[in-house]
Short mmCIF file of C-alpha atoms and ligand atoms in Angstrom, two decimals:
data_model
loop_
_atom_site.label_atom_id
_atom_site.label_comp_id
_atom_site.label_asym_id
_atom_site.label_seq_id
_atom_site.Cartn_x
_atom_site.Cartn_y
_atom_site.Cartn_z
CA MET A 19 101.86 107.82 80.84
CA LEU A 20 99.10 109.23 83.03
CA LYS A 21 96.87 111.99 81.73
CA LYS A 22 96.22 114.85 84.14
CA LYS A 23 92.74 114.53 85.71
CA SER A 24 90.95 115.53 88.88
CA GLY A 25 90.66 111.94 90.13
CA TYR A 26 92.23 108.61 89.30
CA VAL A 27 91.01 105.02 89.33
CA ILE A 28 93.21 103.02 91.67
CA ALA A 29 93.22 99.24 91.99
CA ILE A 30 94.67 97.53 95.05
CA LEU A 31 95.66 93.89 94.60
CA GLY A 32 95.87 92.39 98.10
CA ALA A 33 93.46 94.97 99.57
CA THR A 34 92.56 92.84 102.61
CA GLY A 35 96.16 92.16 103.67
CA ALA A 36 98.27 94.00 106.24
CA VAL A 37 99.73 96.35 103.59
CA GLY A 38 96.47 96.67 101.63
CA LYS A 39 94.54 97.89 104.66
CA GLU A 40 97.29 100.38 105.48
CA THR A 41 97.16 101.59 101.87
CA LEU A 42 93.45 102.42 102.24
CA GLU A 43 94.17 104.45 105.38
CA ILE A 44 97.00 106.33 103.71
CA LEU A 45 94.97 107.14 100.58
CA GLU A 46 92.37 108.62 102.93
CA GLU A 47 94.82 110.48 105.21
CA ARG A 48 96.68 112.05 102.30
CA LYS A 49 93.47 112.86 100.38
CA PHE A 50 94.78 111.11 97.30
CA PRO A 51 92.78 112.30 94.25
CA LEU A 52 90.61 109.22 93.78
CA SER A 53 87.75 108.96 91.36
CA SER A 54 87.21 105.30 92.14
CA LEU A 55 88.77 102.31 93.89
CA ARG A 56 88.87 98.68 92.80
CA LEU A 57 89.80 96.28 95.57
CA PHE A 58 91.00 92.75 94.84
CA ALA A 59 91.83 89.81 97.09
CA SER A 60 91.28 86.06 97.17
CA LYS A 61 87.93 84.32 96.85
CA ARG A 62 87.49 84.17 100.63
CA SER A 63 87.36 87.98 100.84
CA ALA A 64 85.07 88.57 97.86
CA GLY A 65 82.13 90.76 98.87
CA VAL A 66 83.77 92.18 102.01
CA GLU A 67 83.38 95.97 102.20
CA LEU A 68 86.30 98.23 103.12
CA SER A 69 85.98 101.97 103.57
CA CYS A 70 88.13 104.74 102.18
CA GLN A 71 87.50 108.45 101.73
CA GLY A 72 83.96 108.20 103.13
CA ARG A 73 82.76 105.37 100.89
CA ASP A 74 82.53 101.60 101.20
CA TRP A 75 84.17 99.63 98.43
CA LYS A 76 83.41 95.97 97.74
CA VAL A 77 86.32 93.54 97.45
CA GLU A 78 86.35 91.58 94.20
CA GLU A 79 87.90 88.16 93.72
CA LEU A 80 91.09 88.42 91.70
CA THR A 81 90.71 86.02 88.76
CA PRO A 82 92.27 85.89 85.30
CA ALA A 83 88.88 87.03 83.99
CA ALA A 84 88.93 90.27 86.03
CA SER A 85 88.74 93.39 83.90
CA PHE A 86 90.99 96.33 84.72
CA HIS A 87 89.44 98.60 82.14
CA GLY A 88 89.73 102.25 83.17
CA VAL A 89 92.23 101.60 86.00
CA ASP A 90 95.03 104.19 86.04
CA ILE A 91 97.32 102.78 88.72
CA ALA A 92 97.46 99.37 90.40
CA LEU A 93 99.10 99.01 93.80
CA VAL A 94 100.11 95.38 94.07
CA SER A 95 100.92 93.86 97.46
CA ALA A 96 99.67 90.28 97.59
CA THR A 97 102.08 87.43 96.83
CA ASP A 98 105.02 86.98 94.44
CA THR A 99 102.82 84.69 92.35
CA ILE A 100 100.15 87.40 91.99
CA SER A 101 102.81 89.95 90.99
CA LYS A 102 104.20 87.54 88.41
CA GLU A 103 100.76 86.66 87.07
CA TYR A 104 99.22 90.14 86.99
CA GLY A 105 102.06 92.71 86.96
CA GLN A 106 103.02 92.39 83.33
CA ARG A 107 99.41 91.81 82.27
CA LEU A 108 98.18 95.00 83.92
CA ALA A 109 101.07 97.01 82.49
CA ALA A 110 100.33 95.66 79.00
CA ALA A 111 96.73 96.89 79.45
CA GLY A 112 98.06 100.43 80.07
CA VAL A 113 97.80 100.38 83.88
CA ILE A 114 100.79 101.77 85.78
CA VAL A 115 101.83 99.09 88.25
CA ILE A 116 103.44 99.93 91.60
CA ASP A 117 104.62 96.58 92.86
CA ASP A 118 105.65 95.60 96.37
CA SER A 119 107.08 92.17 95.55
CA GLY A 120 110.64 91.15 94.79
CA VAL A 121 109.66 89.99 91.30
CA PHE A 122 110.70 93.04 89.23
CA ARG A 123 112.96 95.01 91.59
CA MET A 124 116.29 94.17 90.02
CA ASP A 125 115.11 94.35 86.38
CA SER A 126 117.11 97.10 84.68
CA ASP A 127 114.00 98.51 82.96
CA VAL A 128 112.00 98.75 86.22
CA PRO A 129 112.79 101.71 88.51
CA LEU A 130 113.14 100.85 92.20
CA VAL A 131 112.03 103.98 94.00
CA VAL A 132 112.03 105.72 97.37
CA PRO A 133 110.78 109.18 96.39
CA GLU A 134 112.91 111.08 98.93
CA VAL A 135 116.02 109.38 97.52
CA ASN A 136 115.57 108.78 93.79
CA ALA A 137 112.24 110.19 92.54
CA ALA A 138 114.06 111.11 89.31
CA ALA A 139 114.08 107.41 88.43
CA LEU A 140 110.32 107.74 87.80
CA ARG A 141 110.94 109.86 84.69
CA LEU A 142 111.06 106.75 82.52
CA LEU A 143 108.77 103.76 82.97
CA PRO A 144 109.67 101.62 79.97
CA ARG A 145 107.59 98.67 81.18
CA GLY A 146 104.90 100.64 83.01
CA ILE A 147 106.07 99.02 86.26
CA VAL A 148 107.68 100.66 89.31
CA SER A 149 108.93 98.50 92.16
CA ILE A 150 109.07 99.53 95.76
CA PRO A 151 112.00 98.18 97.77
CA ASN A 152 112.00 95.58 100.48
CA CYS A 153 110.67 97.06 103.73
CA THR A 154 114.15 97.04 105.30
CA THR A 155 115.93 98.57 102.30
CA THR A 156 113.66 101.64 102.22
CA PRO A 157 114.54 103.05 105.67
CA LEU A 158 118.17 102.00 105.20
CA VAL A 159 118.61 104.05 102.02
CA MET A 160 116.85 107.00 103.68
CA ALA A 161 119.58 106.92 106.35
CA LEU A 162 122.44 106.24 103.93
CA LYS A 163 121.60 108.88 101.31
CA PRO A 164 122.57 111.96 103.39
CA LEU A 165 125.70 110.19 104.66
CA LEU A 166 126.66 109.21 101.11
CA ASP A 167 126.21 112.80 99.93
CA THR A 168 128.15 114.22 102.89
CA ALA A 169 131.08 111.85 103.33
CA GLY A 170 130.86 109.02 100.77
CA ILE A 171 130.25 105.43 101.88
CA LYS A 172 132.64 102.53 101.40
CA ARG A 173 130.94 99.74 103.34
CA VAL A 174 127.70 99.11 105.22
CA VAL A 175 127.13 96.37 107.80
CA VAL A 176 123.49 96.07 108.82
CA THR A 177 121.63 93.78 111.20
CA THR A 178 117.85 93.93 111.02
CA PHE A 179 115.24 93.20 113.69
CA GLN A 180 112.10 92.64 111.64
CA SER A 181 108.57 92.50 112.98
CA VAL A 182 106.15 89.74 112.07
CA SER A 183 103.85 92.09 110.12
CA GLY A 184 106.52 91.94 107.38
CA THR A 185 105.29 88.39 106.77
CA GLY A 186 101.63 89.49 106.69
CA ALA A 187 98.45 89.32 108.70
CA ALA A 188 98.68 85.55 109.35
CA ALA A 189 102.09 85.98 111.02
CA MET A 190 100.71 88.72 113.30
CA ASP A 191 97.95 86.31 114.35
CA GLU A 192 100.54 83.58 114.92
CA LEU A 193 102.63 85.73 117.28
CA MET A 194 99.57 86.78 119.30
CA THR A 195 98.09 83.26 119.45
CA GLN A 196 101.41 81.68 120.42
CA THR A 197 101.93 84.29 123.14
CA LYS A 198 98.46 83.73 124.58
CA ASP A 199 98.84 79.93 124.41
CA LEU A 200 102.26 79.91 126.06
CA LEU A 201 101.15 82.23 128.85
CA ALA A 202 98.26 79.82 129.47
CA PHE A 203 100.74 76.87 129.59
CA ARG A 204 99.43 75.46 126.30
CA ASP A 205 101.65 74.31 123.41
CA ALA A 206 102.34 76.92 120.74
CA LYS A 207 101.24 75.96 117.22
CA THR A 208 103.72 76.89 114.49
CA GLU A 209 102.35 77.37 110.99
CA VAL A 210 103.76 80.51 109.35
CA TYR A 211 107.38 80.30 110.60
CA PRO A 212 109.59 77.20 110.83
CA TYR A 213 109.96 77.71 114.61
CA GLN A 214 108.04 79.33 117.46
CA ILE A 215 108.34 83.13 117.16
CA ALA A 216 106.84 84.13 120.53
CA PHE A 217 109.60 84.59 123.17
CA ASN A 218 112.15 83.73 120.48
CA LEU A 219 113.83 85.20 117.39
CA LEU A 220 114.74 83.64 114.06
CA PRO A 221 117.99 84.61 112.27
CA HIS A 222 116.40 83.59 108.99
CA ILE A 223 114.22 85.60 106.57
CA GLY A 224 113.39 84.19 103.14
CA SER A 225 115.29 81.22 101.75
CA PHE A 226 118.96 80.24 102.16
CA GLY A 227 121.34 80.55 99.19
CA ASP A 228 124.43 78.44 98.46
CA ASN A 229 126.78 80.57 100.58
CA GLY A 230 124.40 80.63 103.55
CA ASP A 231 122.99 84.13 102.98
CA CYS A 232 119.21 84.50 103.34
CA SER A 233 117.37 85.90 100.32
CA GLU A 234 116.37 88.92 102.44
CA GLU A 235 120.07 89.69 103.07
CA VAL A 236 120.86 89.49 99.37
CA LYS A 237 117.88 91.76 98.56
CA ILE A 238 119.06 94.46 100.97
CA ALA A 239 122.55 94.57 99.43
CA ARG A 240 121.41 94.59 95.79
CA GLU A 241 118.51 96.99 96.24
CA THR A 242 120.59 99.46 98.26
CA ARG A 243 123.21 99.63 95.49
CA LYS A 244 120.53 100.08 92.81
CA ILE A 245 118.59 102.84 94.59
CA LEU A 246 121.69 104.78 95.61
CA ASP A 247 123.19 104.22 92.15
CA ALA A 248 126.33 103.04 93.91
CA PRO A 249 127.40 99.79 92.22
CA GLU A 250 130.69 99.64 94.14
CA LEU A 251 129.11 100.02 97.58
CA LEU A 252 129.94 97.09 99.87
CA VAL A 253 126.90 95.95 101.85
CA THR A 254 126.52 92.96 104.15
CA ALA A 255 123.38 92.14 106.12
CA THR A 256 122.07 89.75 108.76
CA THR A 257 118.28 89.66 108.90
CA VAL A 258 116.45 88.55 112.03
CA ARG A 259 112.73 88.04 112.65
CA VAL A 260 111.77 89.23 116.14
CA PRO A 261 108.57 88.86 118.18
CA VAL A 262 107.43 92.44 117.55
CA LEU A 263 104.13 93.10 115.79
CA ARG A 264 105.02 96.16 113.81
CA CYS A 265 108.11 98.21 112.76
CA HIS A 266 111.49 97.02 111.58
CA SER A 267 114.63 98.13 113.42
CA GLU A 268 118.17 98.10 112.03
CA ALA A 269 121.62 98.39 113.62
CA VAL A 270 123.74 100.04 110.93
CA ASN A 271 127.53 100.37 110.84
CA VAL A 272 128.93 102.54 108.07
CA GLU A 273 132.50 103.01 106.90
CA LEU A 274 132.73 106.42 105.26
CA TYR A 275 135.35 107.71 102.84
CA ARG A 276 135.78 110.97 104.76
CA PRO A 277 135.63 111.74 108.49
CA LEU A 278 132.24 112.76 109.85
CA LYS A 279 131.60 113.79 113.44
CA ALA A 280 128.50 112.29 115.08
CA ASN A 281 126.99 115.77 115.41
CA ASP A 282 127.53 116.48 111.71
CA ALA A 283 126.02 113.10 110.86
CA ARG A 284 122.97 113.95 113.01
CA ALA A 285 122.61 117.29 111.22
CA ALA A 286 122.85 115.66 107.77
CA LEU A 287 120.29 113.02 108.78
CA ALA A 288 117.94 115.62 110.28
CA ALA A 289 117.97 117.55 106.98
CA MET A 290 116.82 114.47 105.05
CA PRO A 291 113.07 114.61 104.24
CA GLY A 292 111.18 111.76 105.92
CA VAL A 293 113.85 111.23 108.60
CA LEU A 294 113.38 112.10 112.26
CA VAL A 295 116.49 112.17 114.43
CA TYR A 296 115.46 110.92 117.86
CA ASP A 297 118.71 110.78 119.69
CA ASP A 298 119.64 111.92 123.19
CA PRO A 299 121.37 109.27 125.30
CA ASN A 300 121.34 111.56 128.37
CA LYS A 301 117.54 111.52 128.30
CA LYS A 302 117.40 107.84 127.29
CA LEU A 303 115.94 108.99 123.99
CA TYR A 304 116.31 106.44 121.21
CA PRO A 305 113.73 105.06 118.77
CA MET A 306 111.84 101.87 119.51
CA PRO A 307 109.17 100.06 117.48
CA LEU A 308 106.41 101.45 119.71
CA ASP A 309 107.57 105.02 118.92
CA ALA A 310 107.49 104.53 115.16
CA THR A 311 104.27 102.49 114.93
CA GLY A 312 101.75 104.29 112.73
CA LYS A 313 104.28 107.03 111.91
CA ASP A 314 105.54 108.02 108.50
CA GLU A 315 109.09 109.00 109.43
CA VAL A 316 112.18 106.84 109.66
CA TYR A 317 113.35 107.34 113.25
CA ILE A 318 117.12 107.46 113.78
CA GLY A 319 119.04 107.41 117.06
CA ARG A 320 122.20 106.05 118.72
CA VAL A 321 124.30 107.99 116.18
CA ARG A 322 127.93 107.65 117.25
CA GLU A 323 131.42 107.49 115.86
CA ASP A 324 132.92 104.00 115.58
CA ALA A 325 136.63 104.11 116.39
CA SER A 326 137.24 100.49 115.35
CA VAL A 327 137.63 101.51 111.67
CA ALA A 328 138.70 104.70 109.87
CA ASN A 329 135.69 107.03 109.49
CA GLY A 330 133.28 104.59 111.12
CA LEU A 331 129.77 105.52 112.22
CA ASN A 332 127.07 103.56 114.04
CA LEU A 333 123.36 104.28 114.04
CA TRP A 334 120.08 102.65 114.93
CA LEU A 335 116.91 103.14 112.90
CA VAL A 336 113.28 102.17 113.28
CA SER A 337 110.57 102.47 110.67
CA ASP A 338 106.97 101.30 110.34
CA ASN A 339 107.32 98.52 107.79
CA LEU A 340 103.66 98.67 106.78
CA ARG A 341 103.82 102.44 106.17
CA LYS A 342 107.15 103.76 104.84
CA GLY A 343 108.32 100.19 104.29
CA ALA A 344 105.38 99.44 101.99
CA ALA A 345 102.03 101.27 101.70
CA LEU A 346 103.22 104.85 102.22
CA ASN A 347 106.15 104.49 99.82
CA ALA A 348 103.78 103.10 97.16
CA VAL A 349 101.24 105.92 97.65
CA GLN A 350 104.03 108.54 97.56
CA ILE A 351 105.12 107.09 94.19
CA ALA A 352 101.51 107.30 92.96
CA GLU A 353 101.43 110.94 94.11
CA CYS A 354 104.64 111.69 92.18
CA LEU A 355 103.10 110.12 89.05
CA VAL A 356 99.84 112.06 89.24
CA THR A 357 101.40 115.43 90.05
CA ARG A 358 104.28 115.51 87.61
P1 LIG B 427 92.86 87.38 101.32
O1 LIG B 427 92.80 88.25 102.53
O2 LIG B 427 91.55 87.22 100.65
O3 LIG B 427 93.59 86.08 101.58
P2 LIG B 427 99.05 89.49 103.90
O4 LIG B 427 100.40 89.84 103.32
O5 LIG B 427 98.66 90.35 105.04
O6 LIG B 427 98.97 88.03 104.18
O7 LIG B 427 97.98 89.80 102.73
C1 LIG B 427 98.03 89.15 101.48
C2 LIG B 427 96.98 89.76 100.56
O8 LIG B 427 97.06 89.07 99.31
C3 LIG B 427 95.57 89.59 101.06
O9 LIG B 427 94.77 90.67 100.62
C4 LIG B 427 95.14 88.30 100.39
O10 LIG B 427 93.75 88.16 100.23
C5 LIG B 427 95.78 88.50 99.04
N1 LIG B 427 95.96 87.21 98.36
C6 LIG B 427 96.69 86.15 98.78
N2 LIG B 427 96.59 85.12 97.90
C7 LIG B 427 95.77 85.54 96.91
C8 LIG B 427 95.25 84.95 95.72
N3 LIG B 427 95.57 83.72 95.35
N4 LIG B 427 94.42 85.71 94.95
C9 LIG B 427 94.10 86.96 95.29
N5 LIG B 427 94.55 87.58 96.41
C10 LIG B 427 95.36 86.88 97.21
#
């Protein structure tokens, strides 16, 4: 457990990546009590300087010989292999690990946390590891929690529209390069995704399982049930990669146990910390990725009753996947750990 101090030593594994860079900005914005930062990435980034809280910090190569002596909390957002290799090792050395990968999320002795929804799960850290959810699960549970508390939820059907930044910095480059090449009548090179992403969309995120579900779809269902502590909740997802740089959007259909008027749903959602209801069809007001980019809140609009099932409700949400979907959620967990 963390001792109370005026500043903490934070390590970021994957500091040069899309999430890592966002983490540095958020630590600065929120004036996280830092005494020192240790930044780690691959060999190619060693020596690069990144700034945070008015100082430049040198990136170190992450190697098995790296010492984590004195580190209080490690924020890990690199690759699954790095999480597997270093997560347990860091925790065994007494470092609290906040991990962004799918490696530990479903382990029963690892809390999977969205502070606005289940901060209480942080009370016990038997392995010294906390996982943050998949970047689509986090905004989804923020929307579902107030509905669950108000009217109970039987079934959730969600379709996601996920930006390329969810795949990392190389995928952002790929979308921009393909777009430029195609507009200049050149062939588009495809390296990160199996097909061209510019002017296209891919109904495929992660790997396919035996029944045809993508791993991302399975993650959303399992993680949602774990975070909401609702093992019976029925969840089905279709995950789609879209040619958007930043922010994930989700079309969510919910079957509730009890009737809930759209206005009452809006009120319950608006009362949820971290949620912004942005919903006025008469003024063409609904959230889009450009609205939520760089923002902390989960934006929710298009809230309406669905008459095709008993107690049905539709909504649309948009959230910045690099912020609330990853870096912000991890920093909020670190804040909970240092202030409790
Ligand atoms: P680097 O930038 O040096 O490659 P993204 O998700 O945006 O692709 O970022 C992935 C992050 O994980 C980057 O900081 C990247 O560092 C880091 N990373 C990837 N592979 C390794 C590795 N083998 N060792 C250390 N860091 C790695």
